Amino acid sequence: MGPIDERAGLTPTLPQSNPTSSYWQDPLHQIANHRTTRELPKSVSTIIIGSGITGASIAYNVLGKSDTSSVLMLEARTSCSGATGRNGGHTKAASYRAFLDNVQDQGEEEAAKIARFEYKNIKAVHAFVREHKIDCDSWEGDTVDIIYDTSQWNRAEKAISAMRKILGEEDPAAQYKFHSASETAEKFLIEGAMGSVSYEAGSINAYKFVIGILELALTRGLNLQTETPALTISRSSGGTSRWTVETPKGSIGAERVIMATNGYTAFLYPPVKGIIVPLRGTVAAQRPGTSMPKEGLRTTYSFIYGNGYEYMIFRPPGSAFAGDLVIGGCSTKAPKEGLYEWGTTDDTAMDPDIGQYVRDSAAGYFGSHWGEDDPDGRIRKQWTGIMGYSSQGFPLVGMAPGEENLWMAASFQGSGMVLCFLTAKALVTMMDGEDDEEMNDWFPRAFRMSEGRLKYKFHGRLHEKAPMDLELKASSETQLETDKQTIRS
């Protein structure tokens, strides 16, 4: 057993009660500690565990389909206090980064479906904000990937060429523009890169976005119970309920239970231990340096190098702290390339090496364009959050194998803003028995839960490292092929 296997085999805990303070959750919203009813109901039609973007979107969709469904949401901490309320605010797909692997593993049709799904999800999020007038600093524009590594640059060229060929030159999901090193320095203020790739993306205050969805769901009849962790899920021994969920405040029966618990899922559903693995991420909100553009940046960024990347947004005009930079990633900068960030669900703490790198990285990338730090200090706030990664690099969405009406939508690979919103719609469609060819046209087969997916062992985060890291890639591919043979037999 290797070190990553040991980390992947750790059992997640419940969300910690005193996490690092997220920039987005300061101040907390008025429904942060909401409890719709004083006492928990004895039974309901549907229990949703988790109040992040997935859980909130599922609740909204369930309540929109049926006026008679009683829906209870259990949240271990405050509303949207998990990964969604702790992310970097980026609605950015970067689909080309995984495209060649997806073609190899899933085929051209499925790879194209995944890329289009990610693009459509981003558009759907911002459209929902406009339709419902949710105040969440929604911004749509361009992003740029600054590439420092030769192998990453070569792979980007190959992947984007393949996307244009397979999806079509005019497909919105295949629109990318390459920039030379000199153009990157002039246009994006970054020197020393191989070049860059720009494309459509956006940013959002994900905490305020999800709070907005929860408020809409509350008007539709959602019973939201914060500070009420689900401790166990078990089959009911009698009565009309199929399932019983235990909490510190009592037990509740339900016809169906949905786990929207991402990196924490194995705490409630042990079969995914080692299949869905938590990863702690680190993010910082920074005041820009004194030489940065006074009007603010015009694009969001990622900085891609040999064994990792960082991502960065700017707070748009009109938002609180407009012009602030929110940057995250850097997980490979800790000892052993961040090995000990895997398997942990402790967002009360921060790795000191990663924390320091995050604090210094933006100023380092912009170099002379940064200038001096703001007189009030560079860092406004720094925090951590828990993501969920799967052994195949895709979410697990659907009914738990052999467990009627126990559902999940989890393991969003650190890309929740690109995957969760439409995944919630897909899951509700499945639960309502409307899973047909029309849904197959837009929802990726690779995301669906199955018994076979529970047999794939975890090998680390896919698609992040440069493909020229041949030793890791070869060993992972060998083990993946062994897993496939085991499943076939």
Coordinates of C-alpha atoms in Angstrom, one line a residue:
M1 CA 0.0 0.0 0.0
G2 CA 1.4 3.4 -1.0
P3 CA 1.1 6.7 0.8
I4 CA -1.8 7.9 -1.4
D5 CA -3.6 4.6 -0.7
E6 CA -3.3 5.2 3.0
R7 CA -4.6 8.8 2.7
A8 CA -7.5 7.7 0.5
G9 CA -8.4 5.0 3.0
L10 CA -9.0 7.4 5.9
T11 CA -12.6 7.7 7.1
P12 CA -14.0 11.2 6.8
T13 CA -15.4 12.9 9.8
L14 CA -18.4 15.1 10.2
P15 CA -17.8 18.8 9.2
Q16 CA -15.7 20.5 11.9
S17 CA -17.6 22.9 14.1
N18 CA -15.0 25.7 14.1
P19 CA -13.7 26.0 10.5
T20 CA -11.5 28.8 9.2
S21 CA -13.5 31.9 8.4
S22 CA -14.3 32.2 4.7
Y23 CA -14.2 35.6 3.0
W24 CA -17.5 34.9 1.4
Q25 CA -19.3 34.1 4.7
D26 CA -18.2 37.3 6.4
P27 CA -20.8 38.5 7.4
L28 CA -23.0 35.4 7.7
H29 CA -26.4 35.7 5.9
Q30 CA -29.6 36.0 8.0
I31 CA -30.5 32.4 7.1
A32 CA -27.1 31.0 8.1
N33 CA -28.6 29.5 11.3
H34 CA -32.1 29.0 10.0
R35 CA -34.4 26.3 11.4
T36 CA -37.7 26.3 9.7
T37 CA -39.5 24.4 12.4
R38 CA -38.6 24.2 16.1
E39 CA -38.9 20.4 16.2
L40 CA -37.8 18.0 13.5
P41 CA -40.6 16.3 11.7
K42 CA -41.0 12.5 12.4
S43 CA -41.2 11.7 8.7
V44 CA -40.9 13.4 5.3
S45 CA -41.0 12.5 1.6
T46 CA -37.4 13.6 1.0
I47 CA -34.3 14.3 3.1
I48 CA -31.4 16.2 1.5
I49 CA -28.2 16.1 3.4
G50 CA -26.0 19.2 2.6
S51 CA -26.9 22.8 1.8
G52 CA -24.2 23.7 -0.7
I53 CA -24.9 24.3 -4.4
T54 CA -25.8 20.7 -5.1
G55 CA -28.2 20.3 -2.1
A56 CA -29.8 23.7 -2.7
S57 CA -30.3 23.1 -6.4
I58 CA -31.8 19.7 -5.8
A59 CA -34.2 21.1 -3.2
Y60 CA -35.3 23.9 -5.6
N61 CA -35.9 21.4 -8.4
V62 CA -37.7 18.8 -6.3
L63 CA -40.0 21.4 -4.9
G64 CA -40.6 22.9 -8.3
K65 CA -41.9 19.5 -9.6
S66 CA -44.3 18.6 -6.8
D67 CA -46.4 20.7 -4.5
T68 CA -47.1 17.7 -2.2
S69 CA -43.5 16.7 -1.6
S70 CA -42.2 17.4 1.9
V71 CA -38.5 18.2 1.7
L72 CA -36.2 18.4 4.7
M73 CA -32.6 19.7 4.4
L74 CA -30.1 18.8 7.1
E75 CA -26.9 20.9 7.4
A76 CA -24.2 20.0 9.9
R77 CA -23.1 23.6 10.3
T78 CA -24.5 26.9 9.0
S79 CA -26.1 27.3 5.6
C80 CA -23.7 26.8 2.7
S81 CA -20.7 26.5 5.1
G82 CA -18.9 23.7 3.2
A83 CA -17.0 23.8 -0.1
T84 CA -19.4 26.0 -2.0
G85 CA -19.1 28.8 0.6
R86 CA -15.3 28.4 0.6
N87 CA -14.4 28.2 -3.0
G88 CA -12.6 30.7 -5.3
G89 CA -15.8 32.0 -7.1
H90 CA -14.7 30.8 -10.5
T91 CA -17.2 29.7 -13.1
K92 CA -14.6 28.3 -15.4
A93 CA -14.5 24.9 -17.2
A94 CA -11.0 24.6 -18.7
S95 CA -12.5 21.6 -20.6
Y96 CA -9.5 21.3 -22.8
R97 CA -7.3 20.2 -19.9
A98 CA -9.1 16.9 -19.5
F99 CA -10.4 16.5 -23.1
L100 CA -7.7 14.1 -24.4
D101 CA -7.9 11.9 -21.4
N102 CA -11.7 11.8 -21.8
V103 CA -11.4 10.9 -25.4
Q104 CA -9.1 8.0 -24.6
D105 CA -11.1 6.7 -21.7
Q106 CA -14.7 7.5 -22.7
G107 CA -14.6 8.0 -26.5
E108 CA -15.1 11.1 -28.6
E109 CA -18.9 11.4 -28.2
E110 CA -18.8 11.2 -24.4
A111 CA -15.8 13.6 -24.2
A112 CA -17.7 16.1 -26.3
K113 CA -20.8 15.7 -24.1
I114 CA -18.7 16.4 -21.0
A115 CA -17.2 19.6 -22.5
R116 CA -20.6 20.8 -23.7
F117 CA -22.1 20.0 -20.3
E118 CA -19.5 22.1 -18.5
Y119 CA -20.1 25.0 -20.8
K120 CA -23.9 24.8 -20.5
N121 CA -23.6 24.6 -16.7
I122 CA -21.7 27.8 -16.5
K123 CA -24.2 29.6 -18.8
A124 CA -27.1 28.1 -16.8
V125 CA -25.7 29.4 -13.5
H126 CA -25.4 33.0 -14.7
A127 CA -28.8 32.8 -16.5
F128 CA -30.5 31.7 -13.3
V129 CA -28.9 34.6 -11.5
R130 CA -30.4 37.0 -14.0
E131 CA -33.8 35.4 -14.1
H132 CA -34.2 35.4 -10.3
K133 CA -32.3 38.6 -9.7
I134 CA -30.0 37.1 -7.1
D135 CA -27.5 39.6 -5.7
C136 CA -24.2 37.6 -6.0
D137 CA -21.7 39.6 -8.0
S138 CA -22.2 37.6 -11.1
W139 CA -19.7 38.5 -13.8
E140 CA -19.3 37.0 -17.3
G141 CA -16.3 37.6 -19.5
D142 CA -13.0 36.0 -20.4
T143 CA -10.4 34.0 -18.5
V144 CA -6.8 33.3 -19.4
D145 CA -4.6 30.3 -18.6
I146 CA -1.0 31.3 -18.3
I147 CA 1.2 28.3 -19.2
Y148 CA 4.7 28.0 -18.0
D149 CA 5.4 24.3 -18.9
T150 CA 6.4 23.1 -22.4
S151 CA 4.5 19.8 -22.1
Q152 CA 1.4 21.6 -20.8
W153 CA 1.6 24.0 -23.8
N154 CA 2.0 21.2 -26.3
R155 CA -0.9 19.3 -24.8
A156 CA -3.1 22.4 -24.8
E157 CA -2.5 22.8 -28.5
K158 CA -3.2 19.2 -29.2
A159 CA -6.3 19.1 -27.0
I160 CA -7.9 22.3 -28.4
S161 CA -7.2 21.1 -32.0
A162 CA -9.0 17.9 -31.1
M163 CA -11.9 19.8 -29.5
R164 CA -12.4 21.9 -32.7
K165 CA -12.4 18.8 -34.8
I166 CA -14.7 16.7 -32.7
L167 CA -17.1 19.4 -31.4
G168 CA -16.9 21.6 -34.5
E169 CA -15.1 24.9 -35.1
E170 CA -18.2 26.9 -34.2
D171 CA -19.2 25.1 -31.1
P172 CA -19.3 27.5 -28.1
A173 CA -17.5 25.0 -25.9
A174 CA -14.6 24.8 -28.4
Q175 CA -13.8 28.5 -28.6
Y176 CA -10.2 29.2 -27.5
K177 CA -7.6 31.7 -28.4
F178 CA -3.8 31.3 -28.1
H179 CA -1.5 34.1 -27.2
S180 CA 2.3 34.3 -27.6
A181 CA 4.7 35.0 -24.7
S182 CA 5.0 38.6 -25.8
E183 CA 1.3 39.1 -26.1
T184 CA 0.8 37.4 -22.7
A185 CA 3.2 39.9 -21.2
E186 CA 1.6 42.9 -22.8
K187 CA -2.1 42.0 -22.5
F188 CA -2.1 40.0 -19.3
L189 CA 0.9 41.6 -17.4
I190 CA 2.6 38.2 -17.0
E191 CA 6.2 37.7 -18.1
G192 CA 8.2 34.6 -18.4
A193 CA 5.4 32.3 -19.6
M194 CA 5.4 30.0 -22.7
G195 CA 2.2 31.8 -23.7
S196 CA -1.5 31.7 -22.7
V197 CA -4.9 30.5 -23.7
S198 CA -8.1 32.6 -23.3
Y199 CA -11.7 31.6 -23.4
E200 CA -15.2 32.3 -22.0
A201 CA -15.7 32.0 -18.2
G202 CA -17.0 34.1 -15.3
S203 CA -17.0 34.6 -11.5
I204 CA -19.6 34.6 -8.8
N205 CA -20.0 34.9 -5.1
A206 CA -21.0 31.3 -4.7
Y207 CA -22.1 31.7 -1.1
K208 CA -24.6 34.5 -2.0
F209 CA -25.7 32.5 -5.0
V210 CA -26.6 29.4 -3.0
I211 CA -28.2 31.5 -0.3
G212 CA -30.4 32.9 -3.0
I213 CA -31.4 29.4 -4.2
L214 CA -32.1 28.4 -0.6
E215 CA -34.4 31.4 -0.1
L216 CA -36.3 30.5 -3.3
A217 CA -36.6 26.9 -2.0
L218 CA -37.8 28.1 1.4
T219 CA -40.7 30.0 -0.4
R220 CA -41.6 26.7 -2.0
G221 CA -41.8 24.9 1.3
L222 CA -38.3 23.7 2.1
N223 CA -37.7 22.8 5.8
L224 CA -34.1 23.8 6.4
Q225 CA -32.4 22.7 9.6
T226 CA -29.0 24.0 10.2
E227 CA -26.6 22.8 12.9
T228 CA -28.3 19.4 12.5
P229 CA -25.7 16.9 11.2
A230 CA -26.9 13.5 9.8
L231 CA -25.1 10.9 11.9
T232 CA -26.3 7.7 10.2
I233 CA -28.5 6.5 7.4
S234 CA -30.2 3.1 7.8
R235 CA -33.1 1.1 6.4
S236 CA -36.3 1.6 8.3
S237 CA -37.4 -1.5 10.2
G238 CA -41.1 -0.8 9.8
G239 CA -43.8 1.7 8.9
T240 CA -44.1 3.6 5.6
S241 CA -40.6 5.1 5.5
R242 CA -37.8 3.3 3.6
W243 CA -35.0 5.1 5.4
T244 CA -34.2 6.5 8.8
V245 CA -31.7 9.4 9.3
E246 CA -30.3 9.8 12.8
T247 CA -29.4 13.3 14.1
P248 CA -28.4 14.6 17.5
K249 CA -31.9 16.1 17.7
G250 CA -33.8 12.9 16.9
S251 CA -34.5 10.5 14.0
I252 CA -36.5 11.2 10.8
G253 CA -38.1 8.7 8.5
A254 CA -38.1 9.4 4.7
E255 CA -39.2 7.8 1.5
R256 CA -35.9 8.8 -0.1
V257 CA -32.6 10.3 1.1
I258 CA -30.2 12.3 -1.0
M259 CA -26.5 12.8 -0.1
A260 CA -25.2 16.1 -1.4
T261 CA -22.2 15.7 0.8
N262 CA -19.3 15.8 -1.6
G263 CA -16.0 15.0 0.2
Y264 CA -17.8 13.9 3.3
T265 CA -19.9 11.3 1.7
A266 CA -18.0 8.2 2.9
F267 CA -18.9 9.2 6.5
L268 CA -22.5 8.4 5.8
Y269 CA -22.0 5.8 3.0
P270 CA -18.9 3.7 3.7
P271 CA -18.9 1.9 0.3
V272 CA -17.4 5.1 -1.3
K273 CA -14.5 5.2 1.2
G274 CA -11.4 5.2 -1.0
I275 CA -13.6 6.0 -4.0
I276 CA -14.5 9.6 -3.1
V277 CA -11.5 11.1 -1.3
P278 CA -11.5 14.5 0.5
L279 CA -8.9 17.1 -0.5
R280 CA -8.3 20.3 1.5
G281 CA -8.0 23.4 -0.6
T282 CA -6.6 26.7 0.4
V283 CA -7.8 30.2 -0.8
A284 CA -6.8 33.8 0.0
A285 CA -8.5 37.1 -0.7
Q286 CA -5.8 39.8 -1.4
R287 CA -5.7 43.5 -1.9
P288 CA -3.9 44.2 -5.2
G289 CA -0.5 45.8 -5.3
T290 CA -0.1 49.5 -5.8
S291 CA 1.1 49.2 -9.4
M292 CA -1.7 47.0 -10.5
P293 CA -4.3 48.6 -13.0
K294 CA -6.4 51.1 -11.1
E295 CA -9.4 50.1 -13.1
G296 CA -8.9 46.5 -12.0
L297 CA -8.1 43.4 -14.1
R298 CA -10.3 42.5 -17.0
T299 CA -10.0 38.7 -17.0
T300 CA -9.8 35.9 -14.5
Y301 CA -6.6 33.8 -14.5
S302 CA -5.1 30.3 -14.0
F303 CA -1.4 29.8 -13.7
I304 CA -0.4 26.3 -15.0
Y305 CA 3.0 24.7 -14.4
G306 CA 4.5 21.2 -14.4
N307 CA 2.9 19.7 -11.4
G308 CA 0.0 21.9 -10.5
Y309 CA -1.8 25.2 -11.0
E310 CA -3.4 28.2 -9.2
Y311 CA -6.6 30.0 -10.2
M312 CA -7.5 33.6 -9.5
I313 CA -10.5 35.9 -10.0
F314 CA -10.9 39.6 -9.4
R315 CA -13.9 41.0 -7.6
P316 CA -16.0 42.9 -10.2
P317 CA -17.0 46.6 -10.1
G318 CA -19.9 47.2 -7.8
S319 CA -19.1 44.3 -5.5
A320 CA -17.8 44.5 -1.9
F321 CA -14.0 45.0 -2.0
A322 CA -14.1 45.5 -5.8
G323 CA -10.7 44.8 -7.3
D324 CA -9.7 42.2 -4.6
L325 CA -8.0 39.1 -6.0
V326 CA -9.1 35.7 -4.8
I327 CA -6.5 33.1 -5.5
G328 CA -6.4 29.4 -4.6
G329 CA -4.8 26.1 -5.5
C330 CA -1.1 25.5 -4.8
S331 CA -1.9 22.1 -3.1
T332 CA 1.3 20.5 -4.6
K333 CA 3.5 23.1 -2.8
A334 CA 3.3 21.3 0.6
P335 CA 5.8 18.6 1.5
K336 CA 5.4 15.4 -0.7
E337 CA 3.4 17.5 -3.2
G338 CA 0.6 18.0 -0.8
L339 CA 0.1 14.3 0.1
Y340 CA -1.3 15.1 3.5
E341 CA -4.0 17.4 2.1
W342 CA -5.6 14.2 0.8
G343 CA -8.0 12.3 3.1
T344 CA -8.4 15.2 5.6
T345 CA -11.7 16.8 6.4
D346 CA -10.2 19.4 8.8
D347 CA -10.9 22.8 7.5
T348 CA -10.1 24.3 10.9
A349 CA -6.4 24.4 9.9
M350 CA -4.1 25.3 7.0
D351 CA -0.8 23.8 5.8
P352 CA 1.8 26.5 6.5
D353 CA 3.7 25.9 3.3
I354 CA 0.6 26.1 1.1
G355 CA -0.7 29.1 3.1
Q356 CA 2.6 31.0 2.5
Y357 CA 2.7 30.1 -1.2
V358 CA -0.9 31.3 -1.7
R359 CA -0.1 34.6 0.1
D360 CA 3.0 35.2 -2.2
S361 CA 1.9 33.7 -5.5
A362 CA -0.1 36.6 -7.1
A363 CA 2.6 39.1 -6.4
G364 CA 5.2 36.7 -7.8
Y365 CA 3.3 36.1 -11.0
F366 CA 2.7 39.8 -11.7
G367 CA 6.3 40.8 -10.8
S368 CA 7.1 44.4 -11.4
H369 CA 3.4 45.1 -12.3
W370 CA 2.5 44.3 -8.6
G371 CA 4.4 47.2 -7.0
E372 CA 4.2 47.6 -3.2
D373 CA 1.7 45.9 -1.1
D374 CA -1.5 47.8 -0.2
P375 CA -0.9 50.0 2.9
D376 CA -3.6 48.0 4.7
G377 CA -1.8 44.8 4.0
R378 CA -1.8 42.2 1.2
I379 CA -4.1 39.6 2.8
R380 CA -7.7 40.4 3.6
K381 CA -8.6 36.8 4.6
Q382 CA -7.3 33.3 4.1
W383 CA -9.2 30.0 4.6
T384 CA -9.5 26.3 3.7
G385 CA -12.3 24.1 2.5
I386 CA -12.9 20.4 1.8
M387 CA -13.4 19.2 -1.8
G388 CA -14.2 15.6 -3.0
Y389 CA -12.3 13.7 -5.7
S390 CA -13.2 10.4 -7.3
S391 CA -11.1 7.5 -8.5
Q392 CA -12.1 8.2 -12.1
G393 CA -12.0 12.0 -12.1
F394 CA -15.8 12.3 -12.4
P395 CA -18.8 13.0 -10.1
L396 CA -20.9 10.0 -8.8
V397 CA -24.5 10.8 -9.5
G398 CA -27.5 8.5 -9.1
M399 CA -28.9 5.8 -6.8
A400 CA -26.6 3.9 -4.6
P401 CA -26.2 0.4 -6.0
G402 CA -28.7 -2.0 -4.5
E403 CA -30.2 0.7 -2.2
E404 CA -33.5 1.8 -3.5
N405 CA -34.2 5.5 -3.0
L406 CA -30.8 6.2 -1.5
W407 CA -29.3 8.8 -3.9
M408 CA -26.2 10.8 -4.2
A409 CA -24.6 13.6 -6.1
A410 CA -21.0 14.0 -4.9
S411 CA -17.3 14.2 -5.8
F412 CA -17.1 17.3 -8.0
Q413 CA -13.3 17.3 -8.4
G414 CA -12.9 20.9 -7.2
S415 CA -15.1 22.1 -10.1
G416 CA -18.5 22.4 -8.4
M417 CA -19.4 25.7 -10.1
V418 CA -18.9 24.0 -13.4
L419 CA -20.8 20.7 -12.6
C420 CA -23.3 20.9 -9.7
F421 CA -26.1 23.1 -10.9
L422 CA -27.2 21.0 -13.9
T423 CA -26.2 17.8 -12.1
A424 CA -28.8 18.6 -9.6
K425 CA -31.4 18.9 -12.4
A426 CA -30.2 15.5 -13.8
L427 CA -30.5 13.8 -10.4
V428 CA -34.1 15.0 -9.8
T429 CA -34.9 13.8 -13.3
M430 CA -33.6 10.4 -12.4
M431 CA -35.5 10.3 -9.2
D432 CA -38.7 11.1 -11.0
G433 CA -38.3 8.2 -13.4
E434 CA -37.9 10.6 -16.4
D435 CA -34.4 9.4 -17.2
D436 CA -34.7 9.0 -21.0
E437 CA -32.9 9.5 -24.2
E438 CA -33.4 13.2 -24.1
M439 CA -31.4 13.4 -20.8
N440 CA -28.8 11.0 -22.2
D441 CA -28.2 13.6 -24.9
W442 CA -26.9 16.2 -22.4
F443 CA -26.0 14.4 -19.2
P444 CA -22.6 12.5 -19.3
R445 CA -22.8 8.7 -18.9
A446 CA -19.4 8.9 -17.1
F447 CA -21.0 10.8 -14.2
R448 CA -23.6 8.1 -13.5
M449 CA -23.3 6.0 -10.3
S450 CA -23.0 2.3 -10.8
E451 CA -21.7 -0.8 -9.0
G452 CA -18.7 -0.9 -11.3
R453 CA -17.6 2.5 -10.3
L454 CA -17.3 1.3 -6.7
K455 CA -14.5 -1.0 -7.8
Y456 CA -12.1 1.6 -9.1
K457 CA -9.3 2.4 -6.6
F458 CA -8.2 6.0 -6.1
H459 CA -4.9 7.1 -7.7
G460 CA -4.8 10.8 -7.0
R461 CA -6.2 13.8 -8.8
L462 CA -6.6 13.2 -12.5
H463 CA -5.8 15.8 -15.2
E464 CA -3.8 18.1 -13.0
K465 CA -0.2 17.0 -13.5
A466 CA 1.6 17.5 -16.7
P467 CA 1.3 14.4 -19.0
M468 CA 5.0 14.2 -19.2
D469 CA 5.1 13.0 -15.6
L470 CA 5.4 9.6 -17.1
E471 CA 6.3 7.6 -14.0
L472 CA 3.1 8.6 -12.2
K473 CA 1.0 8.4 -15.4
A474 CA 2.3 5.0 -16.3
S475 CA 1.8 3.5 -12.8
S476 CA -1.7 5.0 -12.6
E477 CA -2.7 3.7 -16.1
T478 CA -1.3 0.2 -15.2
Q479 CA -3.4 0.1 -12.0
L480 CA -6.5 1.5 -13.8
E481 CA -6.2 -1.3 -16.4
T482 CA -5.9 -3.8 -13.6
D483 CA -9.0 -2.4 -12.0
K484 CA -10.9 -2.6 -15.4
Q485 CA -9.9 -6.3 -15.7
T486 CA -11.1 -7.0 -12.2
I487 CA -14.5 -5.3 -13.0
R488 CA -14.9 -7.2 -16.3
S489 CA -14.2 -10.5 -14.6

